[in-house]
PDB file of C-alpha atoms and ligand atoms in Angstrom:
ATOM      1  CA  MET A   1      -7.265  -8.641  -1.818  1.00 87.00           C
ATOM      2  CA  ASN A   2      -6.681  -9.068  -5.527  1.00 92.00           C
ATOM      3  CA  LYS A   3      -6.652 -12.844  -6.048  1.00 95.00           C
ATOM      4  CA  HIS A   4      -4.621 -12.616  -9.219  1.00 97.00           C
ATOM      5  CA  ALA A   5      -1.863 -10.684  -7.437  1.00 97.00           C
ATOM      6  CA  ALA A   6      -2.013 -13.099  -4.484  1.00 98.00           C
ATOM      7  CA  LYS A   7      -1.491 -16.067  -6.800  1.00 98.00           C
ATOM      8  CA  LEU A   8       1.247 -14.234  -8.647  1.00 98.00           C
ATOM      9  CA  LEU A   9       3.243 -13.748  -5.430  1.00 98.00           C
ATOM     10  CA  LEU A  10       2.944 -17.459  -4.706  1.00 98.00           C
ATOM     11  CA  LYS A  11       4.144 -18.239  -8.226  1.00 98.00           C
ATOM     12  CA  LYS A  12       7.108 -15.862  -7.920  1.00 98.00           C
ATOM     13  CA  ILE A  13       8.152 -17.437  -4.628  1.00 98.00           C
ATOM     14  CA  LYS A  14       8.012 -20.878  -6.246  1.00 97.00           C
ATOM     15  CA  GLU A  15      10.104 -19.653  -9.184  1.00 96.00           C
ATOM     16  CA  HIS A  16      12.889 -18.100  -7.116  1.00 96.00           C
ATOM     17  CA  GLN A  17      15.498 -19.892  -5.053  1.00 95.00           C
ATOM     18  CA  ASN A  18      16.791 -16.641  -3.572  1.00 95.00           C
ATOM     19  CA  ILE A  19      14.381 -14.440  -1.675  1.00 96.00           C
ATOM     20  CA  ILE A  20      15.238 -11.198   0.091  1.00 96.00           C
ATOM     21  CA  ILE A  21      12.717  -9.556   2.373  1.00 97.00           C
ATOM     22  CA  VAL A  22      13.106  -5.813   2.741  1.00 97.00           C
ATOM     23  CA  LYS A  23      11.332  -3.531   5.204  1.00 97.00           C
ATOM     24  CA  HIS A  24      11.523   0.199   5.861  1.00 95.00           C
ATOM     25  CA  LYS A  25      14.298   2.137   7.539  1.00 92.00           C
ATOM     26  CA  MET A  26      13.929   2.655  11.279  1.00 88.00           C
ATOM     27  CA  PRO A  27      11.626  -0.376  11.430  1.00 92.00           C
ATOM     28  CA  ASP A  28       8.636  -0.631  13.724  1.00 92.00           C
ATOM     29  CA  TRP A  29       7.027  -3.859  14.881  1.00 96.00           C
ATOM     30  CA  ASP A  30       4.733  -3.986  11.873  1.00 97.00           C
ATOM     31  CA  ALA A  31       7.702  -3.801   9.509  1.00 97.00           C
ATOM     32  CA  GLN A  32       9.749  -6.365  11.425  1.00 97.00           C
ATOM     33  CA  GLY A  33       6.731  -8.554  12.184  1.00 97.00           C
ATOM     34  CA  SER A  34       5.695  -8.593   8.525  1.00 98.00           C
ATOM     35  CA  ALA A  35       9.241  -9.400   7.401  1.00 97.00           C
ATOM     36  CA  LEU A  36       9.873 -12.192   9.911  1.00 96.00           C
ATOM     37  CA  GLY A  37       6.320 -13.452   9.490  1.00 97.00           C
ATOM     38  CA  MET A  38       6.725 -13.660   5.720  1.00 98.00           C
ATOM     39  CA  ALA A  39      10.182 -15.257   6.057  1.00 97.00           C
ATOM     40  CA  ASN A  40       8.852 -17.923   8.423  1.00 97.00           C
ATOM     41  CA  ILE A  41       5.856 -18.635   6.189  1.00 98.00           C
ATOM     42  CA  ILE A  42       8.167 -19.136   3.206  1.00 98.00           C
ATOM     43  CA  ALA A  43      10.573 -21.332   5.184  1.00 96.00           C
ATOM     44  CA  GLU A  44       7.693 -23.416   6.554  1.00 97.00           C
ATOM     45  CA  ASN A  45       5.887 -23.989   3.265  1.00 98.00           C
ATOM     46  CA  PHE A  46       8.660 -24.096   0.664  1.00 96.00           C
ATOM     47  CA  LYS A  47      11.732 -26.217   1.180  1.00 90.00           C
ATOM     48  CA  ASN A  48      15.242 -25.259   0.088  1.00 89.00           C
ATOM     49  CA  LYS A  49      14.734 -21.541  -0.317  1.00 95.00           C
ATOM     50  CA  ASN A  50      17.480 -19.097   0.631  1.00 93.00           C
ATOM     51  CA  VAL A  51      15.618 -16.446   2.579  1.00 94.00           C
ATOM     52  CA  PHE A  52      17.239 -13.264   3.851  1.00 94.00           C
ATOM     53  CA  VAL A  53      15.695 -10.511   5.946  1.00 94.00           C
ATOM     54  CA  VAL A  54      17.812  -7.406   5.523  1.00 93.00           C
ATOM     55  CA  GLY A  55      18.149  -4.065   7.268  1.00 92.00           C
ATOM     56  CA  GLU A  56      18.045  -2.877  10.837  1.00 90.00           C
ATOM     57  CA  ARG A  57      16.329  -5.080  13.451  1.00 89.00           C
ATOM     58  CA  LEU A  58      14.520  -4.084  16.611  1.00 89.00           C
ATOM     59  CA  THR A  59      15.741  -7.226  18.330  1.00 86.00           C
ATOM     60  CA  LYS A  60      18.885  -9.265  18.080  1.00 77.00           C
ATOM     61  CA  ASP A  61      16.947 -11.884  16.131  1.00 70.00           C
ATOM     62  CA  GLU A  62      19.543 -13.785  14.149  1.00 71.00           C
ATOM     63  CA  THR A  63      17.173 -15.872  12.051  1.00 75.00           C
ATOM     64  CA  PHE A  64      17.151 -15.282   8.305  1.00 76.00           C
ATOM     65  CA  LEU A  65      20.608 -13.831   8.254  1.00 68.00           C
ATOM     66  CA  PRO A  66      21.107 -10.189   7.405  1.00 65.00           C
ATOM     67  CA  GLU A  67      22.793  -8.801   4.358  1.00 70.00           C
ATOM     68  CA  THR A  68      26.422  -9.043   5.438  1.00 74.00           C
ATOM     69  CA  SER A  69      26.692 -12.400   3.678  1.00 79.00           C
ATOM     70  CA  LEU A  70      24.654 -11.342   0.676  1.00 90.00           C
ATOM     71  CA  THR A  71      26.672 -11.201  -2.566  1.00 92.00           C
ATOM     72  CA  ASP A  72      25.721  -9.065  -5.569  1.00 94.00           C
ATOM     73  CA  GLU A  73      25.328 -12.256  -7.560  1.00 94.00           C
ATOM     74  CA  PHE A  74      22.791 -13.571  -5.050  1.00 94.00           C
ATOM     75  CA  VAL A  75      20.860 -10.301  -5.216  1.00 95.00           C
ATOM     76  CA  SER A  76      20.803 -10.311  -9.030  1.00 96.00           C
ATOM     77  CA  GLN A  77      19.052 -13.711  -9.011  1.00 95.00           C
ATOM     78  CA  ALA A  78      16.688 -12.842  -6.214  1.00 96.00           C
ATOM     79  CA  LEU A  79      13.060 -12.006  -5.734  1.00 98.00           C
ATOM     80  CA  ILE A  80      12.748  -9.069  -3.357  1.00 98.00           C
ATOM     81  CA  ILE A  81       9.588  -8.925  -1.284  1.00 98.00           C
ATOM     82  CA  THR A  82       9.120  -5.563   0.399  1.00 98.00           C
ATOM     83  CA  VAL A  83       6.834  -5.207   3.405  1.00 98.00           C
ATOM     84  CA  ASP A  84       5.220  -2.204   5.100  1.00 97.00           C
ATOM     85  CA  THR A  85       7.078   0.280   2.877  1.00 97.00           C
ATOM     86  CA  GLY A  86       5.050   2.768   0.841  1.00 94.00           C
ATOM     87  CA  ASN A  87       7.903   4.722  -0.737  1.00 92.00           C
ATOM     88  CA  LYS A  88      10.993   3.416  -2.456  1.00 95.00           C
ATOM     89  CA  ALA A  89      13.154   5.972  -0.619  1.00 93.00           C
ATOM     90  CA  ARG A  90      12.222   4.347   2.704  1.00 93.00           C
ATOM     91  CA  LEU A  91      13.455   0.858   1.743  1.00 96.00           C
ATOM     92  CA  ASP A  92      16.211  -0.333   4.075  1.00 96.00           C
ATOM     93  CA  PHE A  93      18.272  -1.951   1.288  1.00 95.00           C
ATOM     94  CA  ASP A  94      20.501  -0.069  -1.132  1.00 94.00           C
ATOM     95  CA  ARG A  95      20.720  -2.854  -3.736  1.00 95.00           C
ATOM     96  CA  PHE A  96      16.988  -2.963  -4.494  1.00 97.00           C
ATOM     97  CA  ASP A  97      17.464  -2.163  -8.205  1.00 96.00           C
ATOM     98  CA  MET A  98      19.937  -5.006  -8.590  1.00 95.00           C
ATOM     99  CA  ALA A  99      17.330  -7.715  -7.992  1.00 94.00           C
ATOM    100  CA  ARG A 100      15.693  -9.638 -10.826  1.00 90.00           C
ATOM    101  CA  GLU A 101      12.163  -9.002  -9.615  1.00 96.00           C
ATOM    102  CA  SER A 102      10.350  -7.320  -6.781  1.00 98.00           C
ATOM    103  CA  PHE A 103       6.997  -7.600  -5.085  1.00 98.00           C
ATOM    104  CA  LYS A 104       5.535  -4.992  -2.748  1.00 98.00           C
ATOM    105  CA  VAL A 105       3.260  -6.187   0.080  1.00 98.00           C
ATOM    106  CA  ASP A 106       1.874  -3.200   1.910  1.00 98.00           C
ATOM    107  CA  HIS A 107      -0.985  -1.260   3.486  1.00 96.00           C
ATOM    108  CA  HIS A 108       0.106   2.344   2.816  1.00 94.00           C
ATOM    109  CA  LEU A 109      -1.554   4.467   0.144  1.00 90.00           C
ATOM    110  CA  ASN A 110      -0.002   3.189  -3.057  1.00 93.00           C
ATOM    111  CA  VAL A 111       1.376   6.495  -4.321  1.00 89.00           C
ATOM    112  CA  ASP A 112       4.737   4.954  -5.288  1.00 93.00           C
ATOM    113  CA  PRO A 113       4.278   1.570  -7.005  1.00 96.00           C
ATOM    114  CA  TYR A 114       8.041   0.944  -7.139  1.00 97.00           C
ATOM    115  CA  ALA A 115       7.986  -2.860  -7.418  1.00 97.00           C
ATOM    116  CA  THR A 116       7.400  -5.131 -10.419  1.00 95.00           C
ATOM    117  CA  ASN A 117       4.141  -6.289  -8.807  1.00 97.00           C
ATOM    118  CA  ASP A 118       2.258  -5.530  -5.654  1.00 97.00           C
ATOM    119  CA  ILE A 119      -0.380  -6.558  -3.159  1.00 98.00           C
ATOM    120  CA  VAL A 120      -1.531  -3.388  -1.430  1.00 97.00           C
ATOM    121  CA  VAL A 121      -4.559  -3.383   0.846  1.00 97.00           C
ATOM    122  CA  GLU A 122      -4.933   0.263   1.794  1.00 94.00           C
ATOM    123  CA  ASP A 123      -7.672  -0.257   4.367  1.00 94.00           C
ATOM    124  CA  ALA A 124      -5.747  -2.906   6.324  1.00 97.00           C
ATOM    125  CA  ILE A 125      -4.740  -1.659   9.767  1.00 97.00           C
ATOM    126  CA  ALA A 126      -1.350  -3.421   9.618  1.00 98.00           C
ATOM    127  CA  CYS A 127       0.872  -4.876   6.951  1.00 98.00           C
ATOM    128  CA  THR A 128       0.935  -8.100   8.986  1.00 98.00           C
ATOM    129  CA  GLN A 129      -2.821  -8.290   8.357  1.00 98.00           C
ATOM    130  CA  VAL A 130      -2.115  -8.280   4.611  1.00 98.00           C
ATOM    131  CA  VAL A 131       0.535 -10.993   5.008  1.00 98.00           C
ATOM    132  CA  VAL A 132      -1.888 -13.192   6.959  1.00 98.00           C
ATOM    133  CA  LEU A 133      -4.753 -12.697   4.481  1.00 98.00           C
ATOM    134  CA  TRP A 134      -2.432 -13.590   1.628  1.00 98.00           C
ATOM    135  CA  ALA A 135      -1.137 -16.732   3.379  1.00 98.00           C
ATOM    136  CA  GLN A 136      -4.683 -17.841   4.196  1.00 98.00           C
ATOM    137  CA  LEU A 137      -5.928 -17.245   0.676  1.00 98.00           C
ATOM    138  CA  MET A 138      -3.029 -19.338  -0.628  1.00 98.00           C
ATOM    139  CA  LYS A 139      -3.685 -22.014   2.051  1.00 98.00           C
ATOM    140  CA  LEU A 140      -0.175 -21.727   3.463  1.00 98.00           C
ATOM    141  CA  LYS A 141       0.692 -22.839   6.973  1.00 98.00           C
ATOM    142  CA  ILE A 142       1.452 -20.107   9.507  1.00 98.00           C
ATOM    143  CA  ASN A 143       3.713 -21.614  12.160  1.00 97.00           C
ATOM    144  CA  LYS A 144       4.051 -20.427  15.731  1.00 97.00           C
ATOM    145  CA  THR A 145       7.070 -18.171  15.137  1.00 96.00           C
ATOM    146  CA  ALA A 146       5.369 -16.549  12.158  1.00 97.00           C
ATOM    147  CA  ALA A 147       2.182 -16.090  14.191  1.00 98.00           C
ATOM    148  CA  HIS A 148       4.081 -14.428  17.053  1.00 97.00           C
ATOM    149  CA  ASN A 149       5.827 -11.943  14.759  1.00 97.00           C
ATOM    150  CA  LEU A 150       2.683 -11.188  12.780  1.00 98.00           C
ATOM    151  CA  TYR A 151       0.688 -10.610  15.952  1.00 98.00           C
ATOM    152  CA  LEU A 152       3.240  -8.014  17.147  1.00 97.00           C
ATOM    153  CA  GLY A 153       2.590  -5.956  14.011  1.00 98.00           C
ATOM    154  CA  LEU A 154      -1.150  -6.237  14.456  1.00 98.00           C
ATOM    155  CA  ILE A 155      -1.254  -4.999  18.071  1.00 97.00           C
ATOM    156  CA  THR A 156       1.174  -2.123  17.518  1.00 96.00           C
ATOM    157  CA  ASP A 157      -0.182  -0.689  14.241  1.00 95.00           C
ATOM    158  CA  SER A 158      -3.746  -0.960  15.587  1.00 95.00           C
ATOM    159  CA  GLY A 159      -2.829   0.575  18.961  1.00 91.00           C
ATOM    160  CA  ARG A 160      -4.186  -2.538  20.711  1.00 94.00           C
ATOM    161  CA  PHE A 161      -7.214  -2.671  18.388  1.00 96.00           C
ATOM    162  CA  LEU A 162      -8.164   0.949  19.098  1.00 91.00           C
ATOM    163  CA  PHE A 163      -7.225   2.824  15.935  1.00 89.00           C
ATOM    164  CA  PRO A 164      -9.956   3.613  13.389  1.00 85.00           C
ATOM    165  CA  ARG A 165      -9.145   1.083  10.676  1.00 91.00           C
ATOM    166  CA  THR A 166      -9.375  -1.814  13.138  1.00 95.00           C
ATOM    167  CA  ASP A 167     -12.275  -3.857  11.764  1.00 97.00           C
ATOM    168  CA  GLU A 168     -13.810  -7.313  11.738  1.00 97.00           C
ATOM    169  CA  VAL A 169     -11.026  -8.559   9.469  1.00 98.00           C
ATOM    170  CA  THR A 170      -8.434  -7.445  12.033  1.00 98.00           C
ATOM    171  CA  PHE A 171     -10.151  -9.483  14.742  1.00 98.00           C
ATOM    172  CA  ARG A 172     -10.488 -12.495  12.445  1.00 98.00           C
ATOM    173  CA  VAL A 173      -6.783 -12.262  11.649  1.00 98.00           C
ATOM    174  CA  ALA A 174      -5.959 -11.927  15.368  1.00 98.00           C
ATOM    175  CA  ALA A 175      -8.061 -14.992  16.164  1.00 98.00           C
ATOM    176  CA  SER A 176      -6.312 -17.028  13.493  1.00 98.00           C
ATOM    177  CA  LEU A 177      -2.897 -16.003  14.835  1.00 98.00           C
ATOM    178  CA  ILE A 178      -3.874 -17.078  18.336  1.00 98.00           C
ATOM    179  CA  GLU A 179      -5.000 -20.409  16.895  1.00 98.00           C
ATOM    180  CA  ALA A 180      -1.636 -20.645  15.138  1.00 98.00           C
ATOM    181  CA  GLY A 181       0.174 -20.298  18.469  1.00 97.00           C
ATOM    182  CA  ALA A 182       0.679 -16.580  19.162  1.00 97.00           C
ATOM    183  CA  ASP A 183       1.015 -16.129  22.930  1.00 95.00           C
ATOM    184  CA  LEU A 184      -1.049 -13.067  23.888  1.00 95.00           C
ATOM    185  CA  LYS A 185       0.363 -12.459  27.345  1.00 95.00           C
ATOM    186  CA  ALA A 186       3.945 -12.875  26.187  1.00 95.00           C
ATOM    187  CA  ALA A 187       3.373 -10.528  23.249  1.00 95.00           C
ATOM    188  CA  HIS A 188       1.540  -7.907  25.324  1.00 95.00           C
ATOM    189  CA  ASP A 189       4.133  -7.944  28.109  1.00 95.00           C
ATOM    190  CA  PHE A 190       6.935  -7.757  25.553  1.00 94.00           C
ATOM    191  CA  ILE A 191       5.494  -4.734  23.761  1.00 92.00           C
ATOM    192  CA  PHE A 192       3.561  -2.792  26.389  1.00 91.00           C
ATOM    193  CA  VAL A 193       5.372  -3.203  29.704  1.00 93.00           C
ATOM    194  CA  SER A 194       7.871  -0.372  29.697  1.00 89.00           C
ATOM    195  CA  SER A 195      10.312   1.069  32.190  1.00 94.00           C
ATOM    196  CA  LEU A 196       9.988   3.815  34.771  1.00 96.00           C
ATOM    197  CA  LYS A 197      12.485   5.811  32.711  1.00 97.00           C
ATOM    198  CA  MET A 198      10.208   5.670  29.667  1.00 96.00           C
ATOM    199  CA  ARG A 199       7.206   6.829  31.705  1.00 96.00           C
ATOM    200  CA  LYS A 200       9.320   9.723  32.997  1.00 97.00           C
ATOM    201  CA  TRP A 201      10.297  10.537  29.411  1.00 98.00           C
ATOM    202  CA  THR A 202       6.712  10.608  28.117  1.00 98.00           C
ATOM    203  CA  ASN A 203       5.668  12.743  31.099  1.00 98.00           C
ATOM    204  CA  PHE A 204       8.478  15.188  30.341  1.00 98.00           C
ATOM    205  CA  ALA A 205       7.585  15.246  26.643  1.00 98.00           C
ATOM    206  CA  PHE A 206       3.894  15.793  27.414  1.00 98.00           C
ATOM    207  CA  SER A 207       4.802  18.774  29.573  1.00 98.00           C
ATOM    208  CA  LYS A 208       5.970  20.451  26.358  1.00 98.00           C
ATOM    209  CA  LEU A 209       2.557  20.128  24.684  1.00 98.00           C
ATOM    210  CA  GLN A 210       1.281  23.178  22.820  1.00 98.00           C
ATOM    211  CA  LEU A 211      -2.299  23.445  21.605  1.00 98.00           C
ATOM    212  CA  THR A 212      -3.792  25.763  18.993  1.00 98.00           C
ATOM    213  CA  LYS A 213      -7.283  27.125  19.413  1.00 97.00           C
ATOM    214  CA  HIS A 214      -8.485  24.968  16.508  1.00 97.00           C
ATOM    215  CA  GLY A 215      -7.251  21.771  18.142  1.00 98.00           C
ATOM    216  CA  VAL A 216      -3.783  20.987  16.833  1.00 98.00           C
ATOM    217  CA  GLY A 217      -1.669  19.605  19.655  1.00 98.00           C
ATOM    218  CA  TYR A 218       2.067  19.440  19.083  1.00 98.00           C
ATOM    219  CA  ILE A 219       5.263  18.631  20.898  1.00 98.00           C
ATOM    220  CA  VAL A 220       8.659  19.741  19.634  1.00 98.00           C
ATOM    221  CA  ILE A 221      11.598  17.706  20.904  1.00 98.00           C
ATOM    222  CA  THR A 222      14.914  19.422  20.234  1.00 98.00           C
ATOM    223  CA  LYS A 223      18.286  17.746  20.453  1.00 97.00           C
ATOM    224  CA  ALA A 224      18.863  19.515  23.770  1.00 97.00           C
ATOM    225  CA  ASP A 225      15.636  17.972  25.114  1.00 98.00           C
ATOM    226  CA  GLN A 226      17.081  14.512  24.417  1.00 98.00           C
ATOM    227  CA  ASP A 227      20.387  15.198  26.190  1.00 96.00           C
ATOM    228  CA  GLY A 228      21.094  12.829  29.026  1.00 96.00           C
ATOM    229  CA  TRP A 229      18.161  10.513  28.346  1.00 97.00           C
ATOM    230  CA  GLY A 230      20.059   8.076  26.120  1.00 96.00           C
ATOM    231  CA  LEU A 231      17.048   7.198  23.998  1.00 96.00           C
ATOM    232  CA  GLU A 232      16.706   5.660  20.546  1.00 91.00           C
ATOM    233  CA  TYR A 233      14.441   7.475  18.086  1.00 91.00           C
ATOM    234  CA  SER A 234      11.733   4.818  18.533  1.00 87.00           C
ATOM    235  CA  GLU A 235      11.741   5.577  22.275  1.00 93.00           C
ATOM    236  CA  VAL A 236      11.686   9.338  21.767  1.00 97.00           C
ATOM    237  CA  LYS A 237       8.703   8.805  19.455  1.00 95.00           C
ATOM    238  CA  SER A 238       6.653   7.228  22.241  1.00 94.00           C
ATOM    239  CA  ALA A 239       5.820  10.840  23.183  1.00 97.00           C
ATOM    240  CA  LEU A 240       3.438  10.877  20.210  1.00 97.00           C
ATOM    241  CA  GLY A 241       0.932   8.587  21.918  1.00 94.00           C
ATOM    242  CA  THR A 242       0.609  10.879  24.939  1.00 97.00           C
ATOM    243  CA  MET A 243      -1.436  13.291  22.807  1.00 98.00           C
ATOM    244  CA  ALA A 244      -3.972  10.688  21.657  1.00 95.00           C
ATOM    245  CA  GLY A 245      -7.439  10.223  23.072  1.00 92.00           C
ATOM    246  CA  MET A 246      -8.358  13.771  24.127  1.00 97.00           C
ATOM    247  CA  ASP A 247     -11.388  15.574  22.738  1.00 96.00           C
ATOM    248  CA  GLU A 248      -9.599  18.927  22.555  1.00 97.00           C
ATOM    249  CA  ILE A 249      -6.783  17.531  20.419  1.00 98.00           C
ATOM    250  CA  LYS A 250      -8.154  16.881  16.916  1.00 98.00           C
ATOM    251  CA  ILE A 251      -4.778  16.490  15.230  1.00 98.00           C
ATOM    252  CA  TRP A 252      -1.518  15.804  16.999  1.00 98.00           C
ATOM    253  CA  ALA A 253       2.041  16.184  15.800  1.00 98.00           C
ATOM    254  CA  LEU A 254       5.397  15.187  17.207  1.00 98.00           C
ATOM    255  CA  VAL A 255       8.451  16.989  15.860  1.00 98.00           C
ATOM    256  CA  VAL A 256      11.806  15.436  16.698  1.00 98.00           C
ATOM    257  CA  GLU A 257      15.140  17.039  15.882  1.00 98.00           C
ATOM    258  CA  LEU A 258      17.724  14.367  14.983  1.00 95.00           C
ATOM    259  CA  ASP A 259      21.360  14.689  13.870  1.00 93.00           C
ATOM    260  CA  ASP A 260      20.618  14.667  10.168  1.00 92.00           C
ATOM    261  CA  MET A 261      16.914  15.480   9.895  1.00 94.00           C
ATOM    262  CA  ILE A 262      13.793  16.707  11.631  1.00 97.00           C
ATOM    263  CA  LYS A 263      11.150  14.014  11.719  1.00 97.00           C
ATOM    264  CA  VAL A 264       7.441  14.692  12.039  1.00 98.00           C
ATOM    265  CA  SER A 265       4.701  12.228  12.991  1.00 97.00           C
ATOM    266  CA  LEU A 266       1.081  13.208  12.437  1.00 97.00           C
ATOM    267  CA  ARG A 267      -2.059  11.564  13.802  1.00 96.00           C
ATOM    268  CA  SER A 268      -5.763  12.312  13.875  1.00 96.00           C
ATOM    269  CA  ARG A 269      -9.028  10.560  14.605  1.00 93.00           C
ATOM    270  CA  ASP A 270     -10.849  12.335  11.763  1.00 93.00           C
ATOM    271  CA  PHE A 271      -8.721  14.596   9.580  1.00 96.00           C
ATOM    272  CA  SER A 272      -6.734  13.555   6.518  1.00 95.00           C
ATOM    273  CA  VAL A 273      -3.272  14.409   7.809  1.00 96.00           C
ATOM    274  CA  ASN A 274      -1.619  12.710   4.833  1.00 95.00           C
ATOM    275  CA  GLU A 275      -2.568  15.761   2.729  1.00 95.00           C
ATOM    276  CA  VAL A 276      -0.348  17.931   4.905  1.00 97.00           C
ATOM    277  CA  ALA A 277       2.359  15.256   5.189  1.00 96.00           C
ATOM    278  CA  GLU A 278       2.658  15.189   1.407  1.00 95.00           C
ATOM    279  CA  LYS A 279       3.414  18.935   1.411  1.00 96.00           C
ATOM    280  CA  PHE A 280       6.244  18.320   3.892  1.00 97.00           C
ATOM    281  CA  GLU A 281       8.197  15.553   2.153  1.00 94.00           C
ATOM    282  CA  GLY A 282       6.129  12.755   3.606  1.00 92.00           C
ATOM    283  CA  GLY A 283       3.030  10.639   3.345  1.00 88.00           C
ATOM    284  CA  GLY A 284       1.537   7.491   4.761  1.00 85.00           C
ATOM    285  CA  HIS A 285      -2.010   6.817   5.816  1.00 86.00           C
ATOM    286  CA  ARG A 286      -4.996   9.135   5.911  1.00 90.00           C
ATOM    287  CA  LEU A 287      -5.017   9.341   9.723  1.00 91.00           C
ATOM    288  CA  ALA A 288      -1.371   8.483  10.439  1.00 91.00           C
ATOM    289  CA  SER A 289       1.448   9.989   8.428  1.00 93.00           C
ATOM    290  CA  GLY A 290       5.093  10.980   8.632  1.00 94.00           C
ATOM    291  CA  ALA A 291       6.908  14.005   7.232  1.00 96.00           C
ATOM    292  CA  GLN A 292      10.149  15.966   7.444  1.00 96.00           C
ATOM    293  CA  LEU A 293      11.152  19.566   8.077  1.00 97.00           C
ATOM    294  CA  SER A 294      14.396  21.190   7.007  1.00 95.00           C
ATOM    295  CA  SER A 295      14.406  23.576   9.961  1.00 96.00           C
ATOM    296  CA  LEU A 296      12.657  23.958  13.297  1.00 97.00           C
ATOM    297  CA  THR A 297      11.502  27.383  12.144  1.00 97.00           C
ATOM    298  CA  ASP A 298       9.136  25.528   9.761  1.00 97.00           C
ATOM    299  CA  VAL A 299       7.145  24.136  12.693  1.00 98.00           C
ATOM    300  CA  SER A 300       4.851  27.155  12.548  1.00 98.00           C
ATOM    301  CA  LYS A 301       4.162  26.498   8.828  1.00 98.00           C
ATOM    302  CA  LEU A 302       3.330  22.889   9.619  1.00 98.00           C
ATOM    303  CA  VAL A 303       1.008  23.836  12.474  1.00 98.00           C
ATOM    304  CA  LYS A 304      -0.694  26.437  10.285  1.00 98.00           C
ATOM    305  CA  ALA A 305      -1.318  23.827   7.570  1.00 98.00           C
ATOM    306  CA  LEU A 306      -2.791  21.440  10.156  1.00 98.00           C
ATOM    307  CA  ASP A 307      -4.983  24.190  11.613  1.00 98.00           C
ATOM    308  CA  LYS A 308      -6.265  24.887   8.109  1.00 97.00           C
ATOM    309  CA  LEU A 309      -7.222  21.241   7.722  1.00 96.00           C
ATOM    310  CA  ILE A 310      -9.472  21.511  10.783  1.00 97.00           C
ATOM    311  CA  VAL A 311     -10.919  24.863   9.714  1.00 96.00           C
ATOM    312  CA  LYS A 312     -11.753  23.468   6.282  1.00 93.00           C
ATOM    313  CA  GLY A 313     -13.686  20.803   8.161  1.00 85.00           C
ATOM    314  CA  GLU A 314     -12.374  18.045   5.984  1.00 54.00           C
ATOM    315  CA  LYS A 315     -13.090  14.600   7.299  1.00 51.00           C
TER     316      LYS A 315
HETATM  317 MN1   MN B 401       2.521  -0.635   9.108  1.00 69.74          MN
END
């Protein structure tokens, strides 16, 4: 981590009374964990700050009140800290440009440096890992609530410490969060114990798997497929993980038809799927990216591009 940038973020927090923490739309646990972790670190270490965490929440967590009570005047005097959000278009806050200053804290490829300053650690497995490293470098206290939220981001973005960018730093960060009071069993039960309905859903979704001869596995979930299940997008997306961990599937893609868009999630153990994501209105990480299609008829184009990636033998 760039020490100059780390110190600069500390300085900016000290300078601003009003702080707004922004994460990406359709948040995951890394986005929410980073945001609530950062908010709790600021509240713990700096007195008398007005800290807001805006945008959609995965839980009915009412701490750090959302933007309903946020006036334009407040925003214009504020420092915005964004977490886990690579592209400006994904920010879950439509008054971003109104703020006095902004600071991006992230772990996605920094293709869109939209903030005044940033701390981006591209090889960090989770954004919460970046938040923890920053707090430790600045000798800030991480309280129990912060530790809990930060740990949730770490275990989800790393797939329980399985995904490729999990490294010794990840384990050091995990150890420090446990020392700071993160409750492993509570966190693991909260995130990983699911319902019978969800297991039935992932089984159904997996039954729709298609596999190319080069090793691209993909599942297309149409709107009709979702009828009667009553699932949120984040639940529908759990079908993605069913394709992981099989030798025959080198790259896997989940295509989900929603009301207003068709979302694509791409994963691989070895191939740079972000290259294909960027051709389909997306991006992200080398081995984990998101994209969009304008029509389901484009699925074949997407699959062809992914096949090509394998054929080219790019690693
Ligand atoms: Mn993340």
